[in-house]
XYZ file of C-alpha atoms in Angstrom:
344
model
C -0.006 0.014 0.006
C 1.354 3.442 -0.975
C 2.190 5.625 1.983
C 1.056 9.217 1.678
C 2.328 12.426 3.305
C 1.182 15.984 3.733
C 2.644 18.738 1.516
C 1.956 22.153 0.083
C 2.094 22.187 -3.696
C 0.845 23.760 -6.898
C -0.449 22.604 -10.239
C -0.876 26.063 -11.797
C 1.348 29.102 -11.544
C -0.877 31.858 -10.173
C -0.830 35.163 -8.274
C -0.409 34.587 -4.555
C -3.839 36.197 -3.899
C -5.442 33.096 -5.452
C -6.291 30.486 -2.834
C -5.232 27.775 -5.306
C -1.754 29.299 -5.917
C -0.467 27.047 -3.088
C -2.635 24.163 -1.871
C -2.589 21.561 0.870
C -2.132 18.205 -0.891
C -1.474 14.591 -0.074
C 1.334 13.113 -2.155
C 3.224 9.850 -2.122
C 5.974 9.674 0.508
C 9.419 9.298 -1.103
C 10.766 5.810 -1.454
C 13.627 4.603 0.705
C 16.793 6.602 -0.090
C 19.498 5.076 -2.279
C 23.082 6.096 -2.977
C 24.072 9.254 -1.153
C 20.475 10.392 -0.561
C 19.033 10.800 2.899
C 15.363 10.967 3.772
C 14.590 13.848 6.101
C 11.489 14.304 8.268
C 10.970 18.005 7.780
C 10.386 20.043 10.971
C 10.696 23.657 9.747
C 10.957 25.542 6.459
C 11.794 29.093 5.426
C 10.890 31.148 2.374
C 13.187 32.938 -0.050
C 12.793 34.980 -3.239
C 13.498 31.827 -5.269
C 10.198 30.418 -3.928
C 8.152 33.346 -5.253
C 10.047 33.396 -8.548
C 9.437 29.713 -9.124
C 5.737 30.120 -8.263
C 5.212 33.341 -10.264
C 2.441 33.263 -12.878
C 3.289 31.495 -16.139
C 1.455 29.480 -18.763
C 2.286 26.037 -17.459
C 0.337 23.259 -15.736
C 1.779 20.438 -13.618
C 0.199 17.022 -13.968
C 1.238 16.137 -10.400
C 1.644 18.726 -7.624
C 4.991 20.522 -7.653
C 6.500 20.996 -4.205
C 8.507 24.178 -3.710
C 10.793 25.075 -0.773
C 14.565 25.338 -0.462
C 15.272 25.909 3.206
C 14.647 23.253 5.755
C 15.652 21.619 8.979
C 14.614 18.226 10.297
C 15.604 14.779 11.464
C 17.263 12.117 9.297
C 14.777 9.256 8.924
C 16.777 6.918 6.683
C 20.015 6.923 4.661
C 21.099 5.437 1.354
C 23.681 2.683 1.162
C 26.365 5.113 -0.018
C 25.982 7.597 2.830
C 28.921 8.267 5.127
C 28.010 11.598 6.781
C 24.740 10.933 8.586
C 22.643 8.319 10.309
C 18.984 8.199 11.360
C 18.222 10.556 14.238
C 20.683 13.280 13.213
C 19.266 16.832 13.306
C 20.156 18.551 10.001
C 19.678 21.676 7.943
C 20.071 22.271 4.209
C 18.803 24.182 1.159
C 18.236 21.301 -1.260
C 18.289 21.315 -5.074
C 16.165 23.347 -7.435
C 15.909 20.299 -9.771
C 14.151 18.109 -7.170
C 10.922 18.266 -5.148
C 11.275 20.809 -2.400
C 11.017 20.996 1.361
C 7.335 22.014 1.710
C 6.464 18.400 2.540
C 6.607 16.094 5.550
C 9.505 14.079 4.122
C 12.188 15.025 1.543
C 14.989 13.231 -0.210
C 18.235 15.219 -0.379
C 21.834 14.479 -1.227
C 23.928 14.281 1.938
C 26.719 16.311 0.326
C 24.640 19.500 0.605
C 23.431 18.842 4.164
C 25.007 19.446 7.592
C 24.173 18.882 11.226
C 22.274 21.932 12.392
C 23.677 24.196 15.157
C 23.115 22.555 18.548
C 22.200 25.901 20.110
C 19.255 26.533 17.731
C 15.821 25.043 17.450
C 14.524 23.772 14.122
C 12.930 27.076 13.110
C 16.010 29.162 13.904
C 18.163 26.735 11.878
C 15.843 26.657 8.885
C 16.280 30.433 8.548
C 19.992 30.066 7.857
C 20.809 27.415 5.279
C 20.065 28.908 1.857
C 21.171 32.438 2.754
C 24.288 31.252 4.572
C 25.345 29.155 1.581
C 24.714 32.052 -0.803
C 26.563 34.631 1.299
C 29.470 32.309 2.026
C 29.951 31.279 -1.601
C 29.609 34.892 -2.797
C 32.230 36.164 -0.374
C 34.752 33.349 -0.196
C 34.248 31.330 -3.413
C 33.267 33.961 -5.960
C 35.046 37.126 -4.759
C 37.825 35.220 -2.955
C 37.566 37.180 0.304
C 40.044 35.631 2.736
C 38.514 34.187 5.931
C 41.520 35.340 7.933
C 40.789 38.902 9.201
C 44.487 39.766 9.147
C 44.439 39.462 5.326
C 41.573 41.944 4.999
C 42.942 44.831 7.037
C 41.784 48.104 5.510
C 39.485 46.452 2.936
C 35.856 47.399 2.520
C 32.682 45.724 1.259
C 29.339 47.243 0.228
C 26.312 44.946 0.655
C 23.331 46.085 -1.386
C 20.090 45.123 0.307
C 21.699 44.488 3.659
C 18.502 43.823 5.611
C 17.259 41.008 3.398
C 17.826 37.311 3.983
C 21.190 37.026 2.271
C 22.285 40.508 3.316
C 21.581 39.748 6.972
C 24.000 36.847 7.112
C 26.491 38.393 4.629
C 26.901 41.348 7.013
C 27.918 38.954 9.788
C 30.265 36.884 7.622
C 31.950 39.972 6.202
C 32.492 41.326 9.702
C 33.956 38.014 10.828
C 36.385 38.227 7.877
C 37.640 41.579 9.168
C 36.159 43.771 6.431
C 34.840 47.262 6.957
C 31.152 46.773 6.122
C 28.801 49.224 4.489
C 25.216 48.145 4.064
C 22.469 49.735 2.002
C 18.922 50.206 3.330
C 16.177 52.651 2.535
C 13.926 52.467 5.626
C 14.559 53.214 9.304
C 13.757 49.628 10.387
C 15.969 48.043 7.724
C 18.781 50.474 8.590
C 18.539 49.556 12.275
C 18.550 45.809 11.436
C 21.643 46.266 9.227
C 23.565 47.996 12.015
C 22.486 45.299 14.461
C 23.922 42.618 12.160
C 27.363 44.168 11.755
C 27.235 47.088 9.305
C 29.725 49.794 10.252
C 27.823 52.300 8.074
C 24.514 52.307 6.187
C 23.722 54.272 3.041
C 20.495 54.643 1.106
C 20.593 52.781 -2.214
C 17.832 54.992 -3.653
C 20.114 58.045 -3.431
C 23.481 58.649 -5.193
C 26.113 56.460 -3.610
C 29.282 58.519 -4.285
C 28.484 61.451 -1.929
C 27.261 59.068 0.757
C 30.490 57.057 0.572
C 32.498 60.287 0.548
C 30.742 61.350 3.744
C 32.157 58.312 5.538
C 35.619 58.879 4.049
C 35.470 56.450 1.136
C 36.064 57.000 -2.543
C 35.797 53.308 -3.535
C 34.988 49.964 -1.956
C 37.002 46.779 -2.611
C 34.028 44.403 -2.856
C 30.306 44.756 -3.657
C 27.715 42.059 -2.993
C 24.469 42.908 -4.810
C 21.414 41.123 -3.419
C 18.809 43.400 -5.000
C 18.055 44.938 -8.446
C 21.316 44.338 -10.315
C 20.275 46.342 -13.373
C 18.997 49.330 -11.377
C 22.208 49.524 -9.306
C 24.767 48.608 -11.957
C 25.990 52.135 -12.787
C 26.298 52.958 -9.086
C 28.368 49.778 -8.654
C 30.623 50.744 -11.536
C 31.317 54.090 -9.921
C 31.809 52.685 -6.412
C 33.999 49.666 -7.097
C 37.725 50.092 -6.502
C 40.299 49.438 -9.208
C 41.024 45.629 -9.140
C 37.860 45.215 -7.064
C 35.175 42.531 -7.371
C 31.408 42.716 -7.731
C 29.193 39.681 -7.127
C 25.462 39.606 -7.770
C 22.804 37.040 -6.884
C 20.030 38.756 -8.844
C 19.379 38.346 -12.570
C 19.690 41.407 -14.782
C 16.454 42.579 -16.411
C 18.309 44.136 -19.331
C 21.873 43.856 -20.680
C 24.364 45.711 -18.500
C 27.484 47.496 -19.831
C 30.183 45.240 -18.396
C 32.790 46.989 -20.532
C 32.618 49.946 -18.094
C 34.554 47.819 -15.585
C 37.487 47.308 -17.949
C 39.467 50.451 -17.043
C 39.435 49.405 -13.413
C 40.269 45.773 -14.208
C 37.324 45.014 -11.885
C 35.585 41.657 -12.016
C 31.868 40.849 -12.129
C 30.763 37.382 -11.015
C 27.543 35.545 -10.372
C 26.523 33.500 -7.366
C 23.791 30.861 -7.637
C 23.788 28.529 -4.656
C 22.036 25.748 -6.611
C 24.874 25.348 -9.111
C 26.750 22.646 -7.167
C 23.660 20.456 -6.671
C 22.188 21.172 -10.107
C 25.344 20.044 -11.948
C 26.679 17.702 -9.245
C 30.024 19.490 -9.434
C 33.174 17.789 -8.228
C 33.202 20.089 -5.213
C 29.544 19.556 -4.312
C 30.488 18.466 -0.766
C 31.754 22.025 -0.084
C 28.177 22.937 0.862
C 28.220 20.291 3.575
C 31.534 21.664 4.822
C 30.514 25.318 4.816
C 27.224 24.631 6.536
C 29.124 22.614 9.163
C 31.438 25.575 9.695
C 28.472 27.946 9.915
C 26.893 25.675 12.549
C 30.115 25.771 14.569
C 30.276 29.577 14.322
C 26.666 29.822 15.504
C 27.352 27.533 18.493
C 30.393 29.618 19.357
C 28.287 32.803 19.320
C 30.116 34.306 16.330
C 27.012 34.102 14.072
C 23.349 34.309 14.904
C 20.134 33.268 13.209
C 18.456 35.860 10.993
C 14.913 34.631 11.755
C 12.595 37.583 12.421
C 9.160 35.894 12.198
C 7.893 32.416 13.101
C 4.569 30.922 11.907
C 2.915 27.587 12.697
C 1.782 25.163 11.401
C 3.220 24.377 7.959
C 0.218 24.682 5.613
C -0.871 26.433 2.440
C -2.410 29.415 4.220
C 0.775 30.258 6.106
C 2.896 29.683 3.002
C 0.668 32.011 0.971
C 1.072 34.659 3.691
C 4.835 34.171 3.610
C 4.999 34.483 -0.174
C 2.866 37.627 -0.063
C 5.129 39.233 2.507
C 8.206 38.468 0.438
C 6.570 39.874 -2.685
C 5.654 43.097 -0.826
C 9.365 43.962 -0.546
C 9.055 44.733 3.161
C 10.706 41.567 4.504
C 13.575 41.984 6.979
C 15.593 38.877 7.833
C 13.850 35.521 7.423
C 10.325 34.188 7.955
C 10.060 30.595 9.122
C 7.144 28.163 9.287
C 7.350 25.182 11.619
C 5.472 21.986 12.629
C 3.011 19.855 10.703
C -0.067 20.158 12.901
């Protein structure tokens, strides 16, 4: 007899105001894991812009419910025969793969190489807030822009984080500060400015106003690194002006129109992309690096060097709460991370 599980899924891609944009569904529980897959009993999930982008209206119909969700924490229920990192009962957190069914379900199969034991000092909701954004921020800083982790190597260097109060920005501020960088965040509201300062920004500027005079006011002509987490196209010319010669810009947001990359040539400045799903999507040779970095993040959290960026907690996990979460993300007013916990 087929065993079923609860999930939140979609068959049509609709505006979030529609009650059928995300629905409570019963779907078949995943089969026993094989290879390096583990089966996780999901305890908490978080939402990210990728969720709303994947759900956004389009002319497509799914024959079986599609399960979204790329932030989760839970308990390992079973492991495949090739697993070496986990065993049943381990408490884990992860961000999954965009090419597989997501975490908005009671059970989920995920490759152990992109999973880590969650911080012991956090509960499931607090841990679920961290995985996708921590991977993104870590890879952007250390893998894409090659920021050294040793603070001594970054003496006198500066980073500008565009959209500092968002999910990725909130953890990127902390990681950049740990690396010894002087950190400038951008925020346009009083509450987002306060949140940015709380998470490690030395200065905050308004990204809706010209950057150059604001940077000059804090004694800077250029910054060595820029991490763009919001509106790449809209901010591109400001980034060209602000980046230092030989500097590096990393963006996690698609461009809406072609951008004039040639304007960076005279500064020999680099522009790189960060997409945290790349390793899992292509099963790259270094795929296990996501396990390693999440393990290091968990250790830093337990040592008190990093903290969760959860700002709101909902319960239980169901379609109504997920629709509310998507609507809040789409409103552009989200600070930190919103988490939904418990299947009740």
